[in-house]
CSV table of C-alpha atoms in Angstrom, one decimal:
chain,number,residue,atom,x,y,z
A,1,MET,CA,-24.8,16.7,-5.4
A,2,THR,CA,-25.7,17.6,-1.5
A,3,GLN,CA,-25.0,14.1,-0.3
A,4,ARG,CA,-22.1,14.4,2.2
A,5,GLN,CA,-18.9,12.2,1.2
A,6,VAL,CA,-18.3,9.5,3.6
A,7,ARG,CA,-14.1,9.0,4.1
A,8,ALA,CA,-12.2,6.0,5.0
A,9,ALA,CA,-8.6,5.1,6.0
A,10,VAL,CA,-7.2,1.8,5.3
A,11,LEU,CA,-4.5,0.7,7.9
A,12,LEU,CA,-2.3,-2.2,6.6
A,13,ILE,CA,-0.2,-4.1,9.5
A,14,GLY,CA,2.6,-6.4,9.1
A,15,ASP,CA,6.4,-6.4,8.9
A,16,GLU,CA,6.0,-9.0,5.9
A,17,LEU,CA,4.3,-6.0,3.7
A,18,LEU,CA,7.1,-3.5,4.3
A,19,SER,CA,9.9,-5.9,3.6
A,20,GLY,CA,8.5,-6.9,0.4
A,21,ARG,CA,7.9,-10.6,1.2
A,22,THR,CA,4.2,-10.2,0.8
A,23,GLN,CA,2.3,-8.4,-1.9
A,24,ASP,CA,-0.6,-6.4,-0.5
A,25,ILE,CA,-3.7,-6.9,-2.4
A,26,ASN,CA,-6.1,-6.0,0.5
A,27,LEU,CA,-6.3,-2.3,-0.3
A,28,GLN,CA,-7.6,-2.7,-3.6
A,29,THR,CA,-10.3,-5.0,-2.3
A,30,ILE,CA,-11.4,-3.1,0.2
A,31,ALA,CA,-11.6,0.2,-1.9
A,32,LYS,CA,-13.6,-1.6,-4.5
A,33,PHE,CA,-15.6,-3.3,-2.0
A,34,ILE,CA,-16.9,-0.2,0.0
A,35,ALA,CA,-17.3,2.3,-3.1
A,36,PRO,CA,-20.5,1.1,-4.1
A,37,LEU,CA,-21.9,1.5,-0.4
A,38,GLY,CA,-21.2,5.2,-0.5
A,39,VAL,CA,-17.7,5.2,1.3
A,40,GLN,CA,-14.3,6.5,-0.4
A,41,VAL,CA,-10.8,5.5,0.7
A,42,ALA,CA,-9.1,8.8,1.1
A,43,GLU,CA,-5.7,7.5,3.0
A,44,ALA,CA,-3.8,4.3,3.5
A,45,ARG,CA,-1.1,3.0,5.6
A,46,VAL,CA,1.3,0.4,6.1
A,47,VAL,CA,2.7,-0.3,9.5
A,48,SER,CA,5.1,-2.8,11.1
A,49,ASP,CA,3.6,-4.9,14.0
A,50,ALA,CA,5.2,-2.8,16.7
A,51,PRO,CA,2.5,-2.0,18.7
A,52,GLU,CA,3.3,1.7,19.4
A,53,ASN,CA,3.1,2.3,15.4
A,54,ILE,CA,-0.3,0.6,15.4
A,55,VAL,CA,-1.5,2.7,18.2
A,56,ALA,CA,-0.2,5.9,16.9
A,57,ALA,CA,-1.7,5.2,13.4
A,58,VAL,CA,-5.3,4.0,14.2
A,59,ASN,CA,-5.4,6.9,16.8
A,60,GLU,CA,-4.6,9.5,14.1
A,61,LEU,CA,-6.8,8.0,11.5
A,62,ARG,CA,-9.9,7.4,13.5
A,63,ALA,CA,-10.1,10.8,14.4
A,64,ARG,CA,-9.7,12.0,11.0
A,65,TYR,CA,-12.0,9.7,8.8
A,66,ASP,CA,-15.4,8.4,9.0
A,67,TYR,CA,-14.1,4.9,9.3
A,68,VAL,CA,-11.0,3.1,9.5
A,69,PHE,CA,-10.2,-0.6,8.1
A,70,THR,CA,-7.5,-2.5,9.4
A,71,THR,CA,-6.2,-5.7,8.2
A,72,GLY,CA,-3.6,-8.4,9.8
A,73,GLY,CA,-2.1,-9.1,13.1
A,74,ILE,CA,-5.0,-10.8,14.7
A,75,GLY,CA,-3.7,-14.5,14.7
A,76,PRO,CA,-2.6,-16.8,17.2
A,77,THR,CA,1.2,-16.1,17.1
A,78,HIS,CA,3.3,-13.5,19.2
A,79,ASP,CA,3.8,-11.4,16.2
A,80,ASP,CA,0.0,-10.7,16.0
A,81,ARG,CA,-0.3,-7.7,18.2
A,82,THR,CA,-3.3,-5.7,16.8
A,83,ALA,CA,-6.0,-6.6,19.3
A,84,ASP,CA,-3.9,-5.5,22.2
A,85,ALA,CA,-2.9,-2.3,20.2
A,86,MET,CA,-6.5,-1.6,19.6
A,87,ALA,CA,-7.4,-1.8,23.3
A,88,ALA,CA,-4.3,0.4,23.9
A,89,ALA,CA,-5.6,3.1,21.6
A,90,PHE,CA,-9.1,3.4,22.7
A,91,GLY,CA,-8.2,3.1,26.5
A,92,VAL,CA,-9.8,0.0,27.2
A,93,ASN,CA,-9.3,-3.4,28.9
A,94,ILE,CA,-8.7,-6.7,26.9
A,95,GLY,CA,-9.3,-10.0,27.7
A,96,VAL,CA,-10.6,-13.8,26.3
A,97,ARG,CA,-14.1,-13.1,25.4
A,98,ASP,CA,-17.1,-15.8,25.8
A,99,ASP,CA,-18.6,-14.8,22.8
A,100,ALA,CA,-15.2,-15.4,20.6
A,101,ARG,CA,-14.2,-18.4,22.6
A,102,ALA,CA,-17.5,-20.0,21.9
A,103,ILE,CA,-17.1,-19.7,18.5
A,104,LEU,CA,-13.4,-21.0,18.7
A,105,GLU,CA,-14.2,-24.0,21.1
A,106,ALA,CA,-17.0,-25.1,18.2
A,107,HIS,CA,-14.1,-24.9,15.7
A,108,TYR,CA,-11.2,-26.4,17.2
A,109,LYS,CA,-11.9,-29.8,18.7
A,110,GLY,CA,-10.2,-32.8,19.6
A,111,PRO,CA,-6.6,-33.0,20.9
A,112,GLY,CA,-4.4,-30.3,20.7
A,113,GLY,CA,-7.2,-28.3,19.7
A,114,LEU,CA,-8.0,-24.8,21.4
A,115,ASN,CA,-4.7,-24.3,23.3
A,116,GLU,CA,-3.3,-21.2,24.7
A,117,ALA,CA,-2.0,-20.0,21.4
A,118,ARG,CA,-5.3,-20.1,19.4
A,119,LEU,CA,-7.1,-18.6,22.6
A,120,ARG,CA,-5.5,-15.6,21.9
A,121,MET,CA,-7.6,-15.2,19.2
A,122,ALA,CA,-10.6,-14.6,21.5
A,123,ARG,CA,-9.1,-12.0,23.4
A,124,ILE,CA,-11.3,-8.9,21.8
A,125,PRO,CA,-11.2,-5.6,23.6
A,126,ASP,CA,-14.2,-4.3,25.9
A,127,THR,CA,-16.9,-2.5,24.0
A,128,ALA,CA,-15.8,-4.2,20.7
A,129,SER,CA,-18.5,-6.2,18.7
A,130,LEU,CA,-17.0,-9.2,16.5
A,131,ILE,CA,-17.0,-9.7,13.1
A,132,ALA,CA,-17.7,-12.6,11.6
A,133,ASN,CA,-15.5,-15.1,9.8
A,134,PRO,CA,-16.9,-17.5,7.2
A,135,VAL,CA,-13.7,-18.8,6.4
A,136,SER,CA,-11.6,-19.7,9.4
A,137,ARG,CA,-14.1,-18.5,12.2
A,138,ALA,CA,-11.6,-16.4,14.3
A,139,PRO,CA,-13.4,-13.2,14.3
A,140,GLY,CA,-12.6,-10.0,13.8
A,141,PHE,CA,-13.9,-7.3,15.7
A,142,GLN,CA,-15.3,-3.5,15.5
A,143,ILE,CA,-14.4,-1.1,17.9
A,144,GLY,CA,-15.8,2.5,17.3
A,145,ASN,CA,-15.3,3.5,14.2
A,146,VAL,CA,-12.7,0.7,13.2
A,147,PHE,CA,-13.1,-2.5,11.6
A,148,VAL,CA,-10.2,-4.9,12.5
A,149,MET,CA,-10.1,-7.7,10.0
A,150,ALA,CA,-7.6,-10.5,9.2
A,151,GLY,CA,-4.2,-10.0,6.9
A,152,VAL,CA,-5.1,-13.2,4.7
A,153,PRO,CA,-6.9,-11.8,1.7
A,154,SER,CA,-9.5,-14.8,1.5
A,155,ILE,CA,-10.7,-14.4,5.4
A,156,MET,CA,-10.3,-10.5,4.8
A,157,ARG,CA,-12.7,-10.6,2.0
A,158,GLY,CA,-14.9,-12.7,4.3
A,159,MET,CA,-15.3,-10.5,6.9
A,160,LEU,CA,-16.1,-7.5,4.5
A,161,GLU,CA,-19.3,-9.0,4.1
A,162,ASP,CA,-20.2,-8.7,7.7
A,163,VAL,CA,-18.6,-5.4,7.7
A,164,GLY,CA,-20.3,-4.2,4.8
A,165,LYS,CA,-24.0,-4.2,6.7
A,166,ARG,CA,-22.4,-1.8,9.1
A,167,LEU,CA,-21.4,1.0,7.0
A,168,ASP,CA,-23.7,4.6,6.6
A,169,GLY,CA,-22.7,5.6,3.1
A,170,GLY,CA,-23.3,8.7,1.5
A,171,ALA,CA,-22.5,9.8,-1.7
A,172,VAL,CA,-21.6,7.0,-4.3
A,173,VAL,CA,-18.5,8.3,-6.4
A,174,LYS,CA,-18.9,6.4,-9.9
A,175,ALA,CA,-16.0,6.1,-12.6
A,176,ARG,CA,-16.0,6.0,-16.5
A,177,THR,CA,-12.9,5.0,-18.0
A,178,VAL,CA,-12.3,6.0,-22.1
A,179,ARG,CA,-9.5,4.1,-23.6
A,180,GLY,CA,-7.6,5.7,-26.6
A,181,LYS,CA,-4.6,4.1,-28.6
A,182,GLY,CA,-1.7,6.0,-30.1
A,183,VAL,CA,-2.6,8.9,-27.6
A,184,ARG,CA,0.2,10.3,-25.4
A,185,GLU,CA,-0.4,12.2,-22.0
A,186,GLY,CA,1.4,15.3,-23.5
A,187,ASP,CA,-1.2,15.5,-26.3
A,188,ILE,CA,-4.4,15.8,-24.3
A,189,ALA,CA,-3.1,17.4,-21.1
A,190,ALA,CA,-4.7,20.8,-21.7
A,191,GLY,CA,-7.9,19.5,-22.7
A,192,LEU,CA,-8.2,17.4,-20.2
A,193,GLU,CA,-7.5,20.6,-17.7
A,194,ALA,CA,-9.9,22.3,-19.5
A,195,LEU,CA,-12.5,19.8,-18.7
A,196,GLU,CA,-11.5,19.7,-15.0
A,197,ALA,CA,-11.8,23.5,-14.8
A,198,GLY,CA,-15.1,23.4,-16.5
A,199,ALA,CA,-16.6,20.5,-14.1
A,200,ASN,CA,-16.5,23.1,-11.2
A,201,GLY,CA,-15.4,20.2,-8.8
A,202,ALA,CA,-18.1,18.0,-9.8
A,203,VAL,CA,-15.9,15.7,-11.6
A,204,SER,CA,-12.4,14.7,-11.1
A,205,PHE,CA,-10.4,13.7,-14.3
A,206,GLY,CA,-7.3,11.3,-14.1
A,207,SER,CA,-5.0,10.2,-17.0
A,208,TYR,CA,-3.2,6.8,-17.0
A,209,PRO,CA,-0.9,5.9,-19.6
A,210,TRP,CA,-0.6,2.3,-20.8
A,211,PHE,CA,1.9,0.3,-22.7
A,212,SER,CA,1.8,-3.1,-24.2
A,213,PRO,CA,3.8,-5.1,-26.7
A,214,ASP,CA,1.3,-3.6,-29.8
A,215,GLY,CA,1.6,-0.3,-28.7
A,216,TYR,CA,0.7,2.5,-26.1
A,217,GLY,CA,-2.1,4.7,-25.3
A,218,LEU,CA,-4.1,6.1,-22.2
A,219,HIS,CA,-7.1,5.6,-19.8
A,220,LEU,CA,-8.8,8.7,-18.9
A,221,VAL,CA,-10.8,8.2,-15.9
A,222,ALA,CA,-13.9,10.6,-14.7
A,223,ARG,CA,-15.1,10.2,-11.4
A,224,SER,CA,-18.2,11.6,-10.1
A,225,ALA,CA,-21.1,11.5,-7.4
A,226,ASP,CA,-23.5,13.1,-10.0
A,227,PRO,CA,-24.6,11.1,-12.7
A,228,ALA,CA,-25.6,13.7,-15.1
A,229,ALA,CA,-22.0,15.4,-14.5
A,230,LEU,CA,-20.5,11.6,-15.1
A,231,GLU,CA,-22.4,11.2,-18.5
A,232,LYS,CA,-21.3,14.5,-19.8
A,233,ALA,CA,-17.7,13.9,-18.7
A,234,ALA,CA,-17.5,10.5,-20.2
A,235,SER,CA,-18.7,12.0,-23.6
A,236,ASP,CA,-16.1,14.8,-23.1
A,237,LEU,CA,-13.4,12.4,-22.8
A,238,LYS,CA,-14.5,10.5,-25.8
A,239,GLY,CA,-14.2,13.8,-27.7
A,240,LEU,CA,-10.9,14.7,-26.6
A,241,ILE,CA,-9.3,11.1,-27.5
A,242,ARG,CA,-11.3,11.5,-31.0
A,243,SER,CA,-9.7,15.0,-31.4
A,244,ARG,CA,-6.5,13.3,-31.5
A,245,GLY,CA,-7.5,11.0,-34.2
A,246,SER,CA,-8.2,7.8,-32.4
A,247,GLU,CA,-11.5,6.1,-31.7
A,248,PRO,CA,-12.3,6.0,-28.0
A,249,GLU,CA,-13.5,2.8,-26.3
A,250,GLU,CA,-15.3,2.5,-23.2
A,251,VAL,CA,-13.9,0.0,-20.9
A,252,ASP,CA,-14.3,-1.1,-16.9
A,253,GLY,CA,-12.0,0.3,-14.2
B,1,MET,CA,25.4,-6.0,15.2
B,2,THR,CA,26.7,-2.6,15.8
B,3,GLN,CA,25.8,-1.2,12.6
B,4,ARG,CA,23.0,1.5,12.6
B,5,GLN,CA,19.7,0.4,10.9
B,6,VAL,CA,18.9,3.0,8.1
B,7,ARG,CA,15.0,3.5,7.8
B,8,ALA,CA,13.2,4.6,4.9
B,9,ALA,CA,9.3,5.4,4.2
B,10,VAL,CA,7.7,5.0,0.9
B,11,LEU,CA,5.1,7.6,-0.2
B,12,LEU,CA,2.6,6.4,-3.1
B,13,ILE,CA,0.8,9.2,-4.8
B,14,GLY,CA,-2.4,8.9,-6.6
B,15,ASP,CA,-6.1,8.9,-6.5
B,16,GLU,CA,-6.2,5.4,-8.7
B,17,LEU,CA,-4.4,3.7,-5.9
B,18,LEU,CA,-7.1,4.7,-3.5
B,19,SER,CA,-9.9,4.0,-5.2
B,20,GLY,CA,-8.9,0.5,-6.2
B,21,ARG,CA,-8.5,1.3,-9.9
B,22,THR,CA,-4.5,0.4,-9.9
B,23,GLN,CA,-3.3,-2.3,-7.7
B,24,ASP,CA,0.1,-0.8,-6.3
B,25,ILE,CA,3.2,-2.8,-6.8
B,26,ASN,CA,6.1,-0.2,-6.5
B,27,LEU,CA,6.3,-0.8,-2.4
B,28,GLN,CA,7.4,-4.2,-3.0
B,29,THR,CA,9.6,-3.4,-5.9
B,30,ILE,CA,11.3,-0.7,-3.8
B,31,ALA,CA,11.3,-2.6,-0.5
B,32,LYS,CA,13.1,-5.4,-2.3
B,33,PHE,CA,15.7,-3.2,-4.1
B,34,ILE,CA,16.5,-1.2,-1.3
B,35,ALA,CA,17.1,-4.2,1.7
B,36,PRO,CA,20.3,-5.6,0.0
B,37,LEU,CA,21.7,-1.9,0.0
B,38,GLY,CA,21.2,-1.7,3.9
B,39,VAL,CA,18.1,0.3,4.0
B,40,GLN,CA,14.9,-0.8,5.3
B,41,VAL,CA,11.2,0.1,4.8
B,42,ALA,CA,9.8,1.2,8.0
B,43,GLU,CA,6.4,2.9,7.1
B,44,ALA,CA,4.6,3.3,3.9
B,45,ARG,CA,1.6,5.5,3.1
B,46,VAL,CA,-0.7,6.1,0.2
B,47,VAL,CA,-2.3,9.8,-0.4
B,48,SER,CA,-4.2,11.2,-3.3
B,49,ASP,CA,-3.3,13.8,-5.8
B,50,ALA,CA,-4.2,16.6,-3.6
B,51,PRO,CA,-1.0,18.7,-2.9
B,52,GLU,CA,-1.7,19.5,0.7
B,53,ASN,CA,-2.0,15.6,1.6
B,54,ILE,CA,1.5,15.2,-0.2
B,55,VAL,CA,2.9,18.2,1.7
B,56,ALA,CA,1.7,16.8,4.9
B,57,ALA,CA,3.0,13.2,4.5
B,58,VAL,CA,6.4,14.1,3.1
B,59,ASN,CA,6.9,16.8,5.7
B,60,GLU,CA,5.9,14.0,8.3
B,61,LEU,CA,8.0,11.4,6.8
B,62,ARG,CA,11.2,13.1,6.0
B,63,ALA,CA,11.5,14.1,9.4
B,64,ARG,CA,11.1,10.9,11.0
B,65,TYR,CA,13.2,8.5,8.5
B,66,ASP,CA,16.5,8.6,6.7
B,67,TYR,CA,14.7,8.7,3.4
B,68,VAL,CA,11.8,9.0,1.7
B,69,PHE,CA,10.9,7.1,-2.0
B,70,THR,CA,7.7,8.8,-3.6
B,71,THR,CA,6.0,7.4,-6.6
B,72,GLY,CA,3.5,9.0,-8.9
B,73,GLY,CA,2.3,12.7,-9.8
B,74,ILE,CA,5.2,13.7,-12.1
B,75,GLY,CA,3.5,13.4,-15.5
B,76,PRO,CA,2.4,16.2,-17.8
B,77,THR,CA,-1.3,16.4,-16.8
B,78,HIS,CA,-3.0,18.6,-14.4
B,79,ASP,CA,-3.5,15.7,-11.9
B,80,ASP,CA,0.4,15.4,-11.5
B,81,ARG,CA,1.0,17.8,-8.7
B,82,THR,CA,3.9,16.2,-6.9
B,83,ALA,CA,6.8,18.5,-8.1
B,84,ASP,CA,4.8,21.5,-7.1
B,85,ALA,CA,4.0,19.8,-3.7
B,86,MET,CA,7.6,19.0,-3.1
B,87,ALA,CA,8.6,22.5,-3.5
B,88,ALA,CA,6.4,23.5,-1.3
B,89,ALA,CA,6.9,21.2,1.3
B,90,PHE,CA,10.7,22.0,1.2
B,91,GLY,CA,9.7,25.8,1.0
B,92,VAL,CA,11.8,26.6,-2.4
B,93,ASN,CA,10.8,27.8,-5.9
B,94,ILE,CA,9.9,25.7,-8.7
B,95,GLY,CA,10.3,26.2,-12.5
B,96,VAL,CA,11.4,24.7,-15.8
B,97,ARG,CA,14.9,23.9,-15.4
B,98,ASP,CA,17.4,24.0,-18.1
B,99,ASP,CA,19.0,20.4,-17.3
B,100,ALA,CA,15.7,19.0,-17.4
B,101,ARG,CA,14.5,20.9,-20.5
B,102,ALA,CA,17.3,19.8,-22.6
B,103,ILE,CA,16.7,16.0,-21.8
B,104,LEU,CA,13.0,16.5,-23.0
B,105,GLU,CA,14.0,18.6,-26.0
B,106,ALA,CA,16.1,15.8,-27.4
B,107,HIS,CA,13.5,13.1,-26.8
B,108,TYR,CA,10.3,15.1,-27.9
B,109,LYS,CA,11.4,16.3,-31.4
B,110,GLY,CA,9.2,17.2,-34.3
B,111,PRO,CA,5.6,18.7,-34.4
B,112,GLY,CA,3.4,18.7,-31.4
B,113,GLY,CA,6.5,17.7,-29.5
B,114,LEU,CA,7.7,19.6,-26.4
B,115,ASN,CA,4.4,21.3,-26.2
B,116,GLU,CA,3.6,23.4,-23.0
B,117,ALA,CA,2.1,20.3,-21.3
B,118,ARG,CA,5.1,18.1,-21.4
B,119,LEU,CA,7.2,21.2,-20.5
B,120,ARG,CA,5.6,20.7,-17.2
B,121,MET,CA,7.7,17.6,-16.7
B,122,ALA,CA,10.7,20.1,-16.8
B,123,ARG,CA,9.5,21.9,-13.8
B,124,ILE,CA,12.0,20.8,-10.9
B,125,PRO,CA,12.4,22.5,-7.3
B,126,ASP,CA,15.4,24.7,-6.9
B,127,THR,CA,18.2,22.9,-5.1
B,128,ALA,CA,16.9,19.3,-6.4
B,129,SER,CA,19.3,17.0,-8.7
B,130,LEU,CA,17.9,15.2,-11.2
B,131,ILE,CA,17.2,11.2,-11.2
B,132,ALA,CA,17.9,9.7,-14.5
B,133,ASN,CA,14.9,8.0,-16.5
B,134,PRO,CA,16.3,5.3,-18.6
B,135,VAL,CA,12.5,4.4,-19.9
B,136,SER,CA,10.8,7.3,-20.9
B,137,ARG,CA,13.3,10.1,-20.2
B,138,ALA,CA,11.4,12.5,-18.2
B,139,PRO,CA,13.6,12.8,-14.8
B,140,GLY,CA,12.4,12.4,-11.3
B,141,PHE,CA,14.6,14.2,-9.0
B,142,GLN,CA,16.2,13.9,-5.4
B,143,ILE,CA,15.5,16.8,-3.0
B,144,GLY,CA,17.2,16.4,0.5
B,145,ASN,CA,16.6,13.0,1.8
B,146,VAL,CA,13.5,12.7,-0.8
B,147,PHE,CA,13.5,10.5,-4.1
B,148,VAL,CA,10.4,11.6,-6.5
B,149,MET,CA,10.0,8.8,-8.9
B,150,ALA,CA,7.4,8.0,-11.6
B,151,GLY,CA,4.3,6.1,-10.7
B,152,VAL,CA,4.3,3.7,-13.7
B,153,PRO,CA,6.1,0.6,-12.4
B,154,SER,CA,8.3,-0.1,-15.4
B,155,ILE,CA,9.6,3.8,-15.2
B,156,MET,CA,10.0,3.7,-11.5
B,157,ARG,CA,12.2,0.5,-11.6
B,158,GLY,CA,14.2,2.3,-14.0
B,159,MET,CA,14.8,5.2,-11.9
B,160,LEU,CA,15.8,2.9,-9.0
B,161,GLU,CA,19.1,2.1,-10.4
B,162,ASP,CA,20.1,5.8,-10.3
B,163,VAL,CA,18.9,6.3,-6.7
B,164,GLY,CA,20.4,3.2,-5.5
B,165,LYS,CA,23.9,4.6,-6.1
B,166,ARG,CA,23.2,7.7,-4.0
B,167,LEU,CA,21.8,5.6,-0.8
B,168,ASP,CA,24.4,5.4,2.2
B,169,GLY,CA,22.9,1.9,3.7
B,170,GLY,CA,23.5,0.7,7.2
B,171,ALA,CA,23.3,-2.7,8.3
B,172,VAL,CA,21.8,-5.3,5.8
B,173,VAL,CA,18.9,-7.6,7.4
B,174,LYS,CA,18.6,-10.5,5.6
B,175,ALA,CA,15.8,-13.2,5.8
B,176,ARG,CA,15.7,-16.9,6.0
B,177,THR,CA,12.1,-18.7,5.3
B,178,VAL,CA,11.0,-22.3,6.4
B,179,ARG,CA,8.3,-23.7,5.1
B,180,GLY,CA,6.0,-26.4,6.8
B,181,LYS,CA,3.1,-28.6,5.6
B,182,GLY,CA,0.2,-29.6,7.3
B,183,VAL,CA,1.5,-27.3,10.1
B,184,ARG,CA,-1.1,-24.8,11.7
B,185,GLU,CA,-0.1,-21.5,13.5
B,186,GLY,CA,-1.6,-22.3,16.7
B,187,ASP,CA,0.5,-25.3,16.8
B,188,ILE,CA,3.8,-23.6,16.8
B,189,ALA,CA,3.0,-20.2,18.5
B,190,ALA,CA,4.4,-20.9,21.8
B,191,GLY,CA,7.5,-22.5,20.4
B,192,LEU,CA,8.1,-19.4,18.0
B,193,GLU,CA,7.4,-17.1,21.0
B,194,ALA,CA,10.2,-18.6,23.0
B,195,LEU,CA,12.4,-18.1,20.1
B,196,GLU,CA,12.0,-14.8,19.6
B,197,ALA,CA,12.8,-14.2,23.4
B,198,GLY,CA,15.6,-16.1,23.1
B,199,ALA,CA,17.1,-14.1,20.6
B,200,ASN,CA,17.2,-10.9,22.6
B,201,GLY,CA,16.1,-8.7,19.6
B,202,ALA,CA,19.0,-9.8,17.4
B,203,VAL,CA,16.1,-11.7,15.2
B,204,SER,CA,12.9,-11.2,14.4
B,205,PHE,CA,10.4,-13.9,13.7
B,206,GLY,CA,7.2,-14.3,11.4
B,207,SER,CA,4.4,-16.5,10.7
B,208,TYR,CA,2.3,-16.6,7.4
B,209,PRO,CA,-0.3,-19.2,7.0
B,210,TRP,CA,-0.3,-20.4,3.3
B,211,PHE,CA,-3.7,-22.4,2.1
B,212,SER,CA,-3.4,-24.2,-1.5
B,213,PRO,CA,-5.8,-26.8,-2.9
B,214,ASP,CA,-3.2,-29.6,-1.9
B,215,GLY,CA,-3.2,-28.6,1.5
B,216,TYR,CA,-2.2,-26.1,3.9
B,217,GLY,CA,1.0,-24.8,6.3
B,218,LEU,CA,3.3,-22.0,7.2
B,219,HIS,CA,6.0,-20.1,6.3
B,220,LEU,CA,8.2,-19.1,9.4
B,221,VAL,CA,10.6,-16.0,8.6
B,222,ALA,CA,13.5,-15.0,10.5
B,223,ARG,CA,14.8,-11.7,9.8
B,224,SER,CA,18.1,-10.3,11.2
B,225,ALA,CA,21.3,-8.3,10.3
B,226,ASP,CA,23.6,-10.8,12.4
B,227,PRO,CA,24.6,-14.0,10.1
B,228,ALA,CA,25.3,-15.9,12.8
B,229,ALA,CA,22.2,-15.6,15.0
B,230,LEU,CA,20.2,-15.9,11.4
B,231,GLU,CA,21.8,-19.0,11.0
B,232,LYS,CA,21.1,-20.3,14.2
B,233,ALA,CA,17.3,-19.1,13.8
B,234,ALA,CA,16.8,-21.0,10.6
B,235,SER,CA,17.8,-24.2,12.1
B,236,ASP,CA,15.7,-23.2,15.1
B,237,LEU,CA,12.7,-23.0,13.1
B,238,LYS,CA,13.3,-26.2,11.1
B,239,GLY,CA,13.4,-28.0,14.6
B,240,LEU,CA,10.3,-26.4,15.3
B,241,ILE,CA,8.5,-27.7,12.2
B,242,ARG,CA,10.0,-31.0,12.5
B,243,SER,CA,8.9,-31.1,16.4
B,244,ARG,CA,5.4,-31.0,14.5
B,245,GLY,CA,6.1,-34.2,12.5
B,246,SER,CA,6.5,-32.3,9.2
B,247,GLU,CA,9.8,-32.1,7.1
B,248,PRO,CA,11.0,-28.6,6.8
B,249,GLU,CA,11.5,-27.0,3.7
B,250,GLU,CA,13.8,-23.8,2.9
B,251,VAL,CA,12.4,-21.6,0.5
B,252,ASP,CA,12.9,-18.0,-1.3
B,253,GLY,CA,11.4,-15.3,0.4
């Protein structure tokens, strides 16, 4: 396992996520999309629409991680402040850009079409490149190692297709999950710790209890970029479940 | 609106949230629970189980906000490192505490009961007070202005009942939401910005598009701690929707 791990941060922007009005699902979508490309999410943050919060967070995260993925705040209304915040964070100018304006002009035709509010969505920081939006056209953008995407999940998902091509991934970390029924965390904790110690850092192990009307149990997860070590780990986890008198089942996720 | 705003951070701990294995719902639950108590979530972070990440995040957040709510990492397995990280963050010792052990002893009776792994859940930092767990008994704890809770949503929700009593809230920020059908953000952006400017900081306005098989539209949200200003804002939002030829509907959330 000599390949470098490529690490990313996700920055979710929007008052509605902090108030509880909106349940975020973008973090999970991004994490699952980039993992097979060899990029792991190492940290995530949720900040309000206040520009100073966006600037501080993105500057801290882009210095610390290989990539930063942001969602939210690039629409046409006054509370969409992400583009200006990114320009401020990178110390570049921002204005309506011809390439972005052309995309919007083609989309918003007829009366009341590309008005001043919608033209806000063509404001792109200097040096940024556009990210295609196959859903509603108004583009996202990449500036440096930061990918700025929409907050609406269907639009964000569409933008990821364009983002994915630009990622230079490293080692691909894969997971194997073994399910045991009628087994509790406290029953396998010592065994699991021994497996983690024996793997010498090549595998990380996690334990996640589940409860349902017909019983309870555990999902034991092994994660590794080393296929052979991961295969052994999955086999070891099954043995651990069997040692508690339960028949293990391998499941997705 | 002279009452102080009380601001909190939420710190979600767990590799499974960053890998995308688990979809977090605790942030939303916490935000909705504490808002009526006069505490607003101002920032949230998701960090891995690595102790150094937990320590750095909690120390930064507890200095910046009135309260910090953490979830995850207090179970019996080796990847549950939150309690030790909190002790390190506060510079206090940690060990099995009698009050926590008594709770677990009453719960885990019989053979294979309170083994060494489960006793990990009685490790509580010095100076911390326990948070009751009505679901699975193993307690959370409060240390300083930090509330350390379980990651399993049903357990976390149970712990919030005990946490709520301890919060000293400030101004209660309430929201009113107006739904308009067939209206797009670009159509009302200028009007919305004028409302925000006219409110002189007493109200914050947000715009959230929705799409469904039978159409599209907007949710316009006003948030304020001033009941009279909020009433006026809701009325203004309805007027804005009507000005676009759509009949507004007031909805929850």
